[in-house]
CSV table of N, CA and C in Angstrom, one decimal:
chain,number,residue,atom,x,y,z
A,1,LYS,N,-65.5,129.4,70.8
A,1,LYS,CA,-65.2,130.8,70.9
A,1,LYS,C,-66.2,131.6,70.1
A,2,ILE,N,-66.4,132.8,70.5
A,2,ILE,CA,-67.3,133.7,69.8
A,2,ILE,C,-66.6,135.1,69.8
A,3,TYR,N,-66.6,135.8,68.6
A,3,TYR,CA,-66.0,137.1,68.5
A,3,TYR,C,-67.0,138.1,67.9
A,4,GLY,N,-66.8,139.3,68.2
A,4,GLY,CA,-67.6,140.4,67.6
A,4,GLY,C,-66.7,141.6,67.5
A,5,THR,N,-66.9,142.3,66.4
A,5,THR,CA,-66.1,143.5,66.2
A,5,THR,C,-67.0,144.7,65.8
A,6,LEU,N,-66.8,145.8,66.3
A,6,LEU,CA,-67.5,147.0,65.9
A,6,LEU,C,-66.4,148.1,65.6
A,7,SER,N,-66.6,148.8,64.5
A,7,SER,CA,-65.6,149.8,64.1
A,7,SER,C,-66.4,151.0,63.6
A,8,LEU,N,-65.8,152.2,63.9
A,8,LEU,CA,-66.3,153.5,63.5
A,8,LEU,C,-65.2,154.3,63.1
A,9,ASN,N,-65.1,154.8,61.8
A,9,ASN,CA,-64.0,155.6,61.4
A,9,ASN,C,-64.4,156.6,60.3
A,10,GLY,N,-63.6,157.6,60.2
A,10,GLY,CA,-63.9,158.6,59.1
A,10,GLY,C,-63.4,160.0,59.5
A,11,PRO,N,-63.7,161.0,58.7
A,11,PRO,CA,-63.2,162.3,58.9
A,11,PRO,C,-64.0,163.0,60.0
A,12,LEU,N,-63.3,163.9,60.8
A,12,LEU,CA,-63.9,164.7,61.8
A,12,LEU,C,-64.0,166.1,61.2
A,13,VAL,N,-62.9,166.7,60.8
A,13,VAL,CA,-62.8,167.9,60.1
A,13,VAL,C,-61.7,167.7,59.0
A,14,GLU,N,-61.5,168.7,58.2
A,14,GLU,CA,-60.5,168.6,57.1
A,14,GLU,C,-59.1,168.1,57.7
A,15,ASN,N,-58.6,167.0,57.1
A,15,ASN,CA,-57.3,166.4,57.4
A,15,ASN,C,-57.2,165.7,58.8
A,16,LEU,N,-58.3,165.7,59.6
A,16,LEU,CA,-58.3,165.0,60.9
A,16,LEU,C,-59.3,163.9,60.8
A,17,TYR,N,-58.8,162.7,61.1
A,17,TYR,CA,-59.6,161.5,61.0
A,17,TYR,C,-59.6,160.7,62.3
A,18,HIS,N,-60.6,159.9,62.5
A,18,HIS,CA,-60.6,159.1,63.7
A,18,HIS,C,-60.9,157.6,63.3
A,19,ASN,N,-60.4,156.7,64.2
A,19,ASN,CA,-60.6,155.3,64.0
A,19,ASN,C,-60.8,154.7,65.4
A,20,THR,N,-62.0,154.2,65.6
A,20,THR,CA,-62.4,153.6,66.9
A,20,THR,C,-62.9,152.2,66.6
A,21,HIS,N,-62.4,151.3,67.4
A,21,HIS,CA,-63.0,149.9,67.2
A,21,HIS,C,-62.9,149.2,68.5
A,22,GLY,N,-63.7,148.2,68.6
A,22,GLY,CA,-63.8,147.3,69.7
A,22,GLY,C,-63.9,145.9,69.3
A,23,ILE,N,-63.4,145.0,70.1
A,23,ILE,CA,-63.5,143.6,69.9
A,23,ILE,C,-64.0,142.9,71.2
A,24,PHE,N,-65.0,142.1,71.0
A,24,PHE,CA,-65.6,141.4,72.1
A,24,PHE,C,-65.3,139.9,71.8
A,25,ALA,N,-64.8,139.2,72.8
A,25,ALA,CA,-64.5,137.8,72.6
A,25,ALA,C,-65.0,137.0,73.8
A,26,GLY,N,-65.4,135.8,73.6
A,26,GLY,CA,-65.9,134.9,74.6
A,26,GLY,C,-65.6,133.5,74.4
A,27,ILE,N,-65.5,132.7,75.4
A,27,ILE,CA,-65.4,131.2,75.4
A,27,ILE,C,-66.7,130.7,76.1
A,28,LEU,N,-67.5,130.0,75.4
A,28,LEU,CA,-68.8,129.5,75.9
A,28,LEU,C,-68.7,128.0,76.0
A,29,GLY,N,-69.5,127.5,77.0
A,29,GLY,CA,-69.6,126.0,77.1
A,29,GLY,C,-68.9,125.5,78.3
A,30,ASP,N,-69.1,124.3,78.6
A,30,ASP,CA,-68.6,123.5,79.7
A,30,ASP,C,-68.5,124.2,81.1
A,31,GLY,N,-69.4,125.2,81.3
A,31,GLY,CA,-69.5,125.9,82.5
A,31,GLY,C,-68.3,126.8,82.9
A,32,THR,N,-67.4,127.1,82.0
A,32,THR,CA,-66.3,127.9,82.3
A,32,THR,C,-66.3,129.1,81.3
A,33,GLU,N,-67.4,129.8,81.2
A,33,GLU,CA,-67.5,131.0,80.3
A,33,GLU,C,-66.5,132.1,80.7
A,34,GLN,N,-65.9,132.6,79.7
A,34,GLN,CA,-65.0,133.8,79.9
A,34,GLN,C,-65.3,134.8,78.8
A,35,PHE,N,-65.2,136.1,79.2
A,35,PHE,CA,-65.5,137.1,78.3
A,35,PHE,C,-64.4,138.2,78.4
A,36,ALA,N,-64.1,138.8,77.3
A,36,ALA,CA,-63.0,139.8,77.3
A,36,ALA,C,-63.2,140.8,76.2
A,37,GLY,N,-62.6,141.9,76.3
A,37,GLY,CA,-62.7,143.0,75.3
A,37,GLY,C,-61.4,143.7,75.1
A,38,LEU,N,-61.4,144.3,73.9
A,38,LEU,CA,-60.3,145.2,73.5
A,38,LEU,C,-60.9,146.4,72.8
A,39,ALA,N,-60.5,147.6,73.3
A,39,ALA,CA,-61.1,148.8,72.7
A,39,ALA,C,-59.9,149.8,72.3
A,40,SER,N,-60.0,150.4,71.2
A,40,SER,CA,-59.0,151.3,70.7
A,40,SER,C,-59.5,152.5,70.0
A,41,THR,N,-58.9,153.6,70.2
A,41,THR,CA,-59.3,154.8,69.4
A,41,THR,C,-58.1,155.6,69.0
A,42,MET,N,-58.1,156.1,67.8
A,42,MET,CA,-56.9,156.9,67.3
A,42,MET,C,-57.4,158.1,66.5
A,43,LEU,N,-56.7,159.2,66.7
A,43,LEU,CA,-56.9,160.4,65.9
A,43,LEU,C,-55.6,160.5,65.0
A,44,SER,N,-55.9,160.8,63.7
A,44,SER,CA,-54.8,160.9,62.7
A,44,SER,C,-55.0,162.3,62.0
A,45,TYR,N,-53.9,163.0,62.0
A,45,TYR,CA,-53.9,164.3,61.2
A,45,TYR,C,-53.0,164.1,60.0
A,46,TYR,N,-53.5,164.4,58.8
A,46,TYR,CA,-52.8,164.3,57.6
A,46,TYR,C,-52.4,165.7,57.1
A,47,PHE,N,-51.1,165.9,57.2
A,47,PHE,CA,-50.5,167.2,56.7
A,47,PHE,C,-50.4,167.1,55.2
A,48,ASN,N,-50.4,168.3,54.6
A,48,ASN,CA,-50.3,168.3,53.1
A,48,ASN,C,-48.8,168.5,52.7
A,49,TYR,N,-48.0,167.6,53.3
A,49,TYR,CA,-46.6,167.7,53.0
A,49,TYR,C,-46.0,166.3,53.1
A,50,ARG,N,-45.5,165.8,51.9
A,50,ARG,CA,-44.8,164.5,51.8
A,50,ARG,C,-45.4,163.3,52.6
A,51,GLY,N,-46.7,163.3,52.5
A,51,GLY,CA,-47.4,162.1,53.2
A,51,GLY,C,-47.3,162.1,54.7
A,52,LEU,N,-47.0,163.2,55.3
A,52,LEU,CA,-46.8,163.3,56.8
A,52,LEU,C,-48.1,163.1,57.5
A,53,VAL,N,-48.1,162.1,58.4
A,53,VAL,CA,-49.2,161.8,59.2
A,53,VAL,C,-48.8,161.7,60.7
A,54,ALA,N,-49.6,162.3,61.6
A,54,ALA,CA,-49.3,162.2,63.0
A,54,ALA,C,-50.5,161.6,63.7
A,55,ASN,N,-50.3,160.6,64.5
A,55,ASN,CA,-51.3,159.8,65.2
A,55,ASN,C,-51.2,159.9,66.7
A,56,ALA,N,-52.3,159.9,67.4
A,56,ALA,CA,-52.3,159.7,68.8
A,56,ALA,C,-53.5,158.8,69.2
A,57,GLY,N,-53.3,157.9,70.1
A,57,GLY,CA,-54.4,157.0,70.4
A,57,GLY,C,-54.2,156.3,71.7
A,58,ILE,N,-55.2,155.5,72.1
A,58,ILE,CA,-55.1,154.7,73.3
A,58,ILE,C,-55.8,153.4,73.1
A,59,THR,N,-55.3,152.3,73.7
A,59,THR,CA,-55.9,151.0,73.6
A,59,THR,C,-56.1,150.5,75.0
A,60,TYR,N,-57.2,149.8,75.2
A,60,TYR,CA,-57.5,149.2,76.5
A,60,TYR,C,-57.8,147.7,76.2
A,61,ALA,N,-57.1,146.8,76.9
A,61,ALA,CA,-57.4,145.4,76.9
A,61,ALA,C,-57.9,144.9,78.3
A,62,SER,N,-59.0,144.2,78.3
A,62,SER,CA,-59.6,143.8,79.6
A,62,SER,C,-58.7,142.7,80.2
A,63,LYS,N,-59.0,142.3,81.4
A,63,LYS,CA,-58.2,141.4,82.1
A,63,LYS,C,-57.9,140.1,81.4
A,64,ASP,N,-58.9,139.5,80.8
A,64,ASP,CA,-58.7,138.1,80.2
A,64,ASP,C,-58.6,138.1,78.7
A,65,PHE,N,-58.2,139.3,78.1
A,65,PHE,CA,-58.2,139.3,76.6
A,65,PHE,C,-57.3,138.3,76.0
A,66,GLN,N,-56.1,138.2,76.5
A,66,GLN,CA,-55.1,137.3,75.9
A,66,GLN,C,-55.5,135.9,76.2
A,67,THR,N,-56.0,135.6,77.4
A,67,THR,CA,-56.4,134.2,77.7
A,67,THR,C,-57.5,133.7,76.7
A,68,VAL,N,-58.5,134.6,76.4
A,68,VAL,CA,-59.6,134.2,75.6
A,68,VAL,C,-59.2,134.2,74.1
A,69,THR,N,-58.4,135.1,73.7
A,69,THR,CA,-58.1,135.2,72.2
A,69,THR,C,-56.8,134.6,71.8
A,70,GLY,N,-55.9,134.4,72.8
A,70,GLY,CA,-54.5,133.9,72.4
A,70,GLY,C,-53.7,135.0,71.7
A,71,THR,N,-54.1,136.3,71.7
A,71,THR,CA,-53.4,137.3,71.1
A,71,THR,C,-52.3,137.9,71.9
A,72,SER,N,-51.1,138.1,71.4
A,72,SER,CA,-50.0,138.8,72.0
A,72,SER,C,-49.6,139.9,71.1
A,73,GLY,N,-49.6,141.1,71.5
A,73,GLY,CA,-49.3,142.2,70.6
A,73,GLY,C,-48.2,143.2,71.0
A,74,LEU,N,-47.7,143.0,72.2
A,74,LEU,CA,-46.7,144.0,72.7
A,74,LEU,C,-45.4,143.6,72.1
A,75,VAL,N,-44.5,144.6,72.0
A,75,VAL,CA,-43.1,144.3,71.6
A,75,VAL,C,-42.5,143.1,72.3
A,76,THR,N,-42.7,143.0,73.6
A,76,THR,CA,-42.1,142.0,74.4
A,76,THR,C,-42.7,140.6,74.1
A,77,GLY,N,-43.9,140.5,73.5
A,77,GLY,CA,-44.6,139.3,73.3
A,77,GLY,C,-45.5,139.0,74.5
A,78,ASP,N,-45.5,140.0,75.5
A,78,ASP,CA,-46.4,139.8,76.7
A,78,ASP,C,-47.8,139.9,76.2
A,79,PRO,N,-48.7,139.4,77.0
A,79,PRO,CA,-50.1,139.3,76.6
A,79,PRO,C,-50.8,140.7,76.6
A,80,TRP,N,-51.8,140.8,75.7
A,80,TRP,CA,-52.6,142.0,75.7
A,80,TRP,C,-53.7,141.7,76.8
A,81,THR,N,-53.4,142.0,78.0
A,81,THR,CA,-54.4,141.7,79.1
A,81,THR,C,-54.2,142.8,80.2
A,82,ASN,N,-55.4,143.3,80.6
A,82,ASN,CA,-55.4,144.3,81.7
A,82,ASN,C,-54.5,145.4,81.6
A,83,LEU,N,-54.5,146.1,80.4
A,83,LEU,CA,-53.6,147.2,80.3
A,83,LEU,C,-54.2,148.4,79.5
A,84,PHE,N,-53.6,149.6,79.7
A,84,PHE,CA,-53.9,150.8,78.9
A,84,PHE,C,-52.6,151.0,78.1
A,85,LEU,N,-52.7,151.4,76.9
A,85,LEU,CA,-51.6,151.6,76.0
A,85,LEU,C,-51.7,152.9,75.2
A,86,PRO,N,-51.4,154.1,75.8
A,86,PRO,CA,-51.4,155.3,75.1
A,86,PRO,C,-50.2,155.3,74.1
A,87,SER,N,-50.4,155.9,72.9
A,87,SER,CA,-49.4,155.9,71.9
A,87,SER,C,-49.4,157.1,71.0
A,88,VAL,N,-48.3,157.5,70.5
A,88,VAL,CA,-48.2,158.5,69.4
A,88,VAL,C,-47.2,158.0,68.4
A,89,SER,N,-47.5,158.4,67.1
A,89,SER,CA,-46.6,158.0,66.0
A,89,SER,C,-46.6,159.1,64.9
A,90,VAL,N,-45.6,159.0,64.1
A,90,VAL,CA,-45.4,159.9,63.0
A,90,VAL,C,-44.9,159.1,61.8
A,91,SER,N,-45.4,159.4,60.7
A,91,SER,CA,-44.9,158.7,59.5
A,91,SER,C,-44.8,159.7,58.3
A,92,MET,N,-43.9,159.4,57.4
A,92,MET,CA,-43.9,160.3,56.2
A,92,MET,C,-43.1,159.7,55.1
A,93,LEU,N,-43.2,160.3,53.9
A,93,LEU,CA,-42.4,159.9,52.7
A,93,LEU,C,-41.5,161.0,52.4
A,94,PRO,N,-40.2,161.0,52.9
A,94,PRO,CA,-39.3,162.1,52.7
A,94,PRO,C,-39.0,162.2,51.2
A,95,ILE,N,-38.9,161.1,50.5
A,95,ILE,CA,-38.8,161.1,49.0
A,95,ILE,C,-39.8,160.0,48.6
A,96,THR,N,-40.1,160.0,47.3
A,96,THR,CA,-41.2,159.1,46.8
A,96,THR,C,-41.0,157.6,47.2
A,97,SER,N,-39.8,157.1,47.2
A,97,SER,CA,-39.6,155.7,47.4
A,97,SER,C,-39.3,155.3,48.8
A,98,LEU,N,-39.2,156.3,49.7
A,98,LEU,CA,-38.8,156.1,51.1
A,98,LEU,C,-39.9,156.4,52.1
A,99,TYR,N,-40.2,155.4,52.9
A,99,TYR,CA,-41.2,155.5,54.0
A,99,TYR,C,-40.5,155.4,55.3
A,100,VAL,N,-40.8,156.4,56.2
A,100,VAL,CA,-40.2,156.4,57.6
A,100,VAL,C,-41.3,156.6,58.6
A,101,ALA,N,-41.2,155.8,59.7
A,101,ALA,CA,-42.2,155.9,60.7
A,101,ALA,C,-41.6,155.7,62.1
A,102,VAL,N,-42.1,156.4,63.1
A,102,VAL,CA,-41.6,156.2,64.5
A,102,VAL,C,-42.9,156.2,65.4
A,103,GLU,N,-42.9,155.3,66.3
A,103,GLU,CA,-44.0,155.2,67.3
A,103,GLU,C,-43.4,155.0,68.7
A,104,THR,N,-44.1,155.6,69.6
A,104,THR,CA,-43.8,155.4,71.0
A,104,THR,C,-45.1,155.1,71.8
A,105,ASN,N,-45.0,154.3,72.9
A,105,ASN,CA,-46.2,154.1,73.7
A,105,ASN,C,-45.7,153.8,75.1
A,106,VAL,N,-46.7,153.9,76.0
A,106,VAL,CA,-46.5,153.7,77.4
A,106,VAL,C,-47.5,152.6,77.8
A,107,VAL,N,-47.0,151.6,78.6
A,107,VAL,CA,-47.8,150.5,79.1
A,107,VAL,C,-48.1,150.7,80.5
A,108,LEU,N,-49.5,150.8,80.8
A,108,LEU,CA,-50.0,151.0,82.1
A,108,LEU,C,-50.9,149.9,82.5
A,109,ALA,N,-50.7,149.4,83.7
A,109,ALA,CA,-51.7,148.4,84.3
A,109,ALA,C,-53.0,149.0,84.4
A,110,ALA,N,-54.1,148.4,83.9
A,110,ALA,CA,-55.4,149.0,83.9
A,110,ALA,C,-56.0,149.1,85.3
A,111,GLU,N,-55.7,148.2,86.2
A,111,GLU,CA,-56.2,148.2,87.6
A,111,GLU,C,-55.9,149.5,88.4
A,112,ASP,N,-54.6,149.8,88.4
A,112,ASP,CA,-54.1,150.9,89.2
A,112,ASP,C,-53.3,152.0,88.4
A,113,MET,N,-53.3,151.8,87.1
A,113,MET,CA,-52.5,152.7,86.2
A,113,MET,C,-51.0,152.8,86.5
A,114,GLU,N,-50.5,151.7,87.1
A,114,GLU,CA,-49.1,151.6,87.4
A,114,GLU,C,-48.3,151.5,86.1
A,115,TYR,N,-47.2,152.2,86.0
A,115,TYR,CA,-46.3,152.2,84.9
A,115,TYR,C,-45.6,150.9,84.8
A,116,ALA,N,-45.7,150.2,83.6
A,116,ALA,CA,-45.0,148.9,83.4
A,116,ALA,C,-43.8,149.1,82.4
A,117,GLY,N,-43.8,150.1,81.6
A,117,GLY,CA,-42.8,150.3,80.7
A,117,GLY,C,-43.2,151.2,79.5
A,118,ALA,N,-42.3,151.4,78.6
A,118,ALA,CA,-42.5,152.2,77.4
A,118,ALA,C,-41.9,151.6,76.2
A,119,GLY,N,-42.5,151.7,75.1
A,119,GLY,CA,-41.9,151.1,73.9
A,119,GLY,C,-41.6,152.2,72.9
A,120,LEU,N,-40.6,151.9,72.1
A,120,LEU,CA,-40.2,152.8,71.0
A,120,LEU,C,-39.9,151.9,69.8
A,121,ALA,N,-40.5,152.3,68.6
A,121,ALA,CA,-40.3,151.5,67.4
A,121,ALA,C,-40.2,152.4,66.2
A,122,GLY,N,-39.5,151.9,65.2
A,122,GLY,CA,-39.3,152.6,64.0
A,122,GLY,C,-39.2,151.7,62.8
A,123,VAL,N,-39.5,152.2,61.7
A,123,VAL,CA,-39.3,151.5,60.4
A,123,VAL,C,-38.9,152.4,59.3
A,124,VAL,N,-38.0,151.9,58.5
A,124,VAL,CA,-37.6,152.6,57.3
A,124,VAL,C,-37.8,151.6,56.1
A,125,SER,N,-38.5,152.0,55.1
A,125,SER,CA,-38.8,151.1,54.0
A,125,SER,C,-38.4,151.8,52.7
A,126,TYR,N,-37.7,151.1,51.8
A,126,TYR,CA,-37.3,151.7,50.5
A,126,TYR,C,-37.8,150.9,49.4
A,127,GLN,N,-38.5,151.5,48.5
A,127,GLN,CA,-39.1,150.8,47.3
A,127,GLN,C,-38.0,150.9,46.2
A,128,LEU,N,-37.2,149.8,46.0
A,128,LEU,CA,-36.1,149.8,45.0
A,128,LEU,C,-36.7,149.9,43.6
A,129,PHE,N,-37.6,149.0,43.3
A,129,PHE,CA,-38.3,148.9,42.0
A,129,PHE,C,-39.8,148.8,42.3
A,130,SER,N,-40.6,148.7,41.3
A,130,SER,CA,-42.1,148.6,41.6
A,130,SER,C,-42.4,147.3,42.2
A,131,ASP,N,-41.6,146.3,42.1
A,131,ASP,CA,-41.8,145.0,42.7
A,131,ASP,C,-40.8,144.5,43.7
A,132,VAL,N,-39.9,145.4,44.2
A,132,VAL,CA,-38.9,145.0,45.1
A,132,VAL,C,-38.8,146.1,46.2
A,133,ALA,N,-38.9,145.7,47.5
A,133,ALA,CA,-38.8,146.7,48.6
A,133,ALA,C,-37.9,146.1,49.7
A,134,LEU,N,-37.2,147.0,50.4
A,134,LEU,CA,-36.4,146.6,51.5
A,134,LEU,C,-36.9,147.4,52.7
A,135,SER,N,-36.8,146.8,53.9
A,135,SER,CA,-37.2,147.5,55.1
A,135,SER,C,-36.4,147.1,56.3
A,136,VAL,N,-36.2,148.0,57.2
A,136,VAL,CA,-35.6,147.7,58.5
A,136,VAL,C,-36.5,148.2,59.6
A,137,ASN,N,-36.8,147.3,60.5
A,137,ASN,CA,-37.6,147.6,61.7
A,137,ASN,C,-36.8,147.4,62.9
A,138,ALA,N,-37.0,148.3,63.9
A,138,ALA,CA,-36.3,148.2,65.2
A,138,ALA,C,-37.3,148.7,66.2
A,139,SER,N,-37.2,148.0,67.4
A,139,SER,CA,-38.1,148.4,68.5
A,139,SER,C,-37.3,148.0,69.8
A,140,HIS,N,-37.7,148.8,70.8
A,140,HIS,CA,-37.1,148.5,72.2
A,140,HIS,C,-38.2,148.8,73.2
A,141,PHE,N,-38.3,147.9,74.2
A,141,PHE,CA,-39.2,148.1,75.3
A,141,PHE,C,-38.4,148.4,76.5
A,142,PHE,N,-38.6,149.6,77.1
A,142,PHE,CA,-38.0,150.0,78.3
A,142,PHE,C,-38.8,149.6,79.5
A,143,ALA,N,-38.6,148.5,80.0
A,143,ALA,CA,-39.4,147.9,81.1
A,143,ALA,C,-39.1,148.5,82.4
A,144,LYS,N,-40.1,148.6,83.3
A,144,LYS,CA,-39.9,149.0,84.7
A,144,LYS,C,-39.0,148.0,85.4
A,145,GLN,N,-39.2,146.7,85.1
A,145,GLN,CA,-38.3,145.7,85.7
A,145,GLN,C,-37.2,145.4,84.7
A,146,GLU,N,-36.0,145.5,85.2
A,146,GLU,CA,-34.8,145.4,84.4
A,146,GLU,C,-34.7,144.1,83.5
A,147,ASP,N,-35.2,143.0,84.0
A,147,ASP,CA,-35.1,141.8,83.3
A,147,ASP,C,-36.2,141.6,82.2
A,148,ALA,N,-37.1,142.6,82.1
A,148,ALA,CA,-38.2,142.5,81.1
A,148,ALA,C,-37.9,143.4,79.9
A,149,LYS,N,-36.7,144.1,79.8
A,149,LYS,CA,-36.4,144.9,78.7
A,149,LYS,C,-36.2,144.0,77.5
A,150,TYR,N,-36.5,144.6,76.3
A,150,TYR,CA,-36.5,143.8,75.1
A,150,TYR,C,-36.2,144.6,73.9
A,151,THR,N,-35.3,144.1,73.0
A,151,THR,CA,-35.0,144.8,71.7
A,151,THR,C,-35.2,143.9,70.6
A,152,GLN,N,-35.7,144.4,69.5
A,152,GLN,CA,-35.9,143.6,68.3
A,152,GLN,C,-35.5,144.4,67.1
A,153,ILE,N,-34.8,143.8,66.2
A,153,ILE,CA,-34.4,144.4,64.9
A,153,ILE,C,-34.6,143.4,63.8
A,154,SER,N,-35.2,143.8,62.7
A,154,SER,CA,-35.4,142.9,61.6
A,154,SER,C,-35.1,143.6,60.3
A,155,ILE,N,-34.6,142.9,59.3
A,155,ILE,CA,-34.4,143.4,58.0
A,155,ILE,C,-35.2,142.5,57.0
A,156,LYS,N,-35.9,143.1,56.2
A,156,LYS,CA,-36.8,142.3,55.3
A,156,LYS,C,-36.7,142.8,53.8
A,157,ALA,N,-36.8,141.9,53.0
A,157,ALA,CA,-36.8,142.1,51.5
A,157,ALA,C,-38.1,141.5,51.0
A,158,ALA,N,-38.8,142.3,50.2
A,158,ALA,CA,-40.1,141.8,49.6
A,158,ALA,C,-40.0,141.9,48.1
A,159,ILE,N,-40.3,140.8,47.4
A,159,ILE,CA,-40.3,140.7,46.0
A,159,ILE,C,-41.7,140.3,45.6
A,160,SER,N,-42.4,141.0,44.7
A,160,SER,CA,-43.7,140.7,44.2
A,160,SER,C,-43.6,140.1,42.8
A,161,PHE,N,-44.4,139.1,42.6
A,161,PHE,CA,-44.4,138.5,41.3
A,161,PHE,C,-45.8,138.7,40.6
C-alpha cells in the first residue's frame, strides 16, 4: 500500500481559518492496482466569547477509499466510500471546566447526490481536576432506510498520571 497526504491550513481573515487536506491511497502489485482519495475542507470561525467556534465543511471520499484504506468513519461504521459529507458544528466552553460540542452532517451518494441519511452528534466534557475528566458522547444516524438507523452513547473517564 502507498499513502500520500497534502494539507493546507491557516487564517483567511481575523478569526476565520481554513483547513483543507487530501489523502491519496493505493494498492500496487500483482496486477490489481487500486487507487482512492479523500478530500476535506473546513472553515472555522473563532468568536471572542467563551471559546465559541463554528465550523462548516465538506468531505468527499472516492469510490474505493474504504476498500483501499480499511477506514470506516461514519457513525454507523459504514465505509467512507463514494460519498459527500457536508457538515456543520459548534463548540464552546460555557464555563472554564466544561466543553460542549454539537455536530450535524448529511450523507450523500457521490454518484447521484442521493440522500442516504443525516447524523447528529454531541459531546459534553467536564474537567474535574487537572488530571481527571469525564465525558458523555451521543450520536444518532437518521438513515433513509429504516433498518440502517444507528444510535451510540458512551461515557468516559480519563485519569492522567
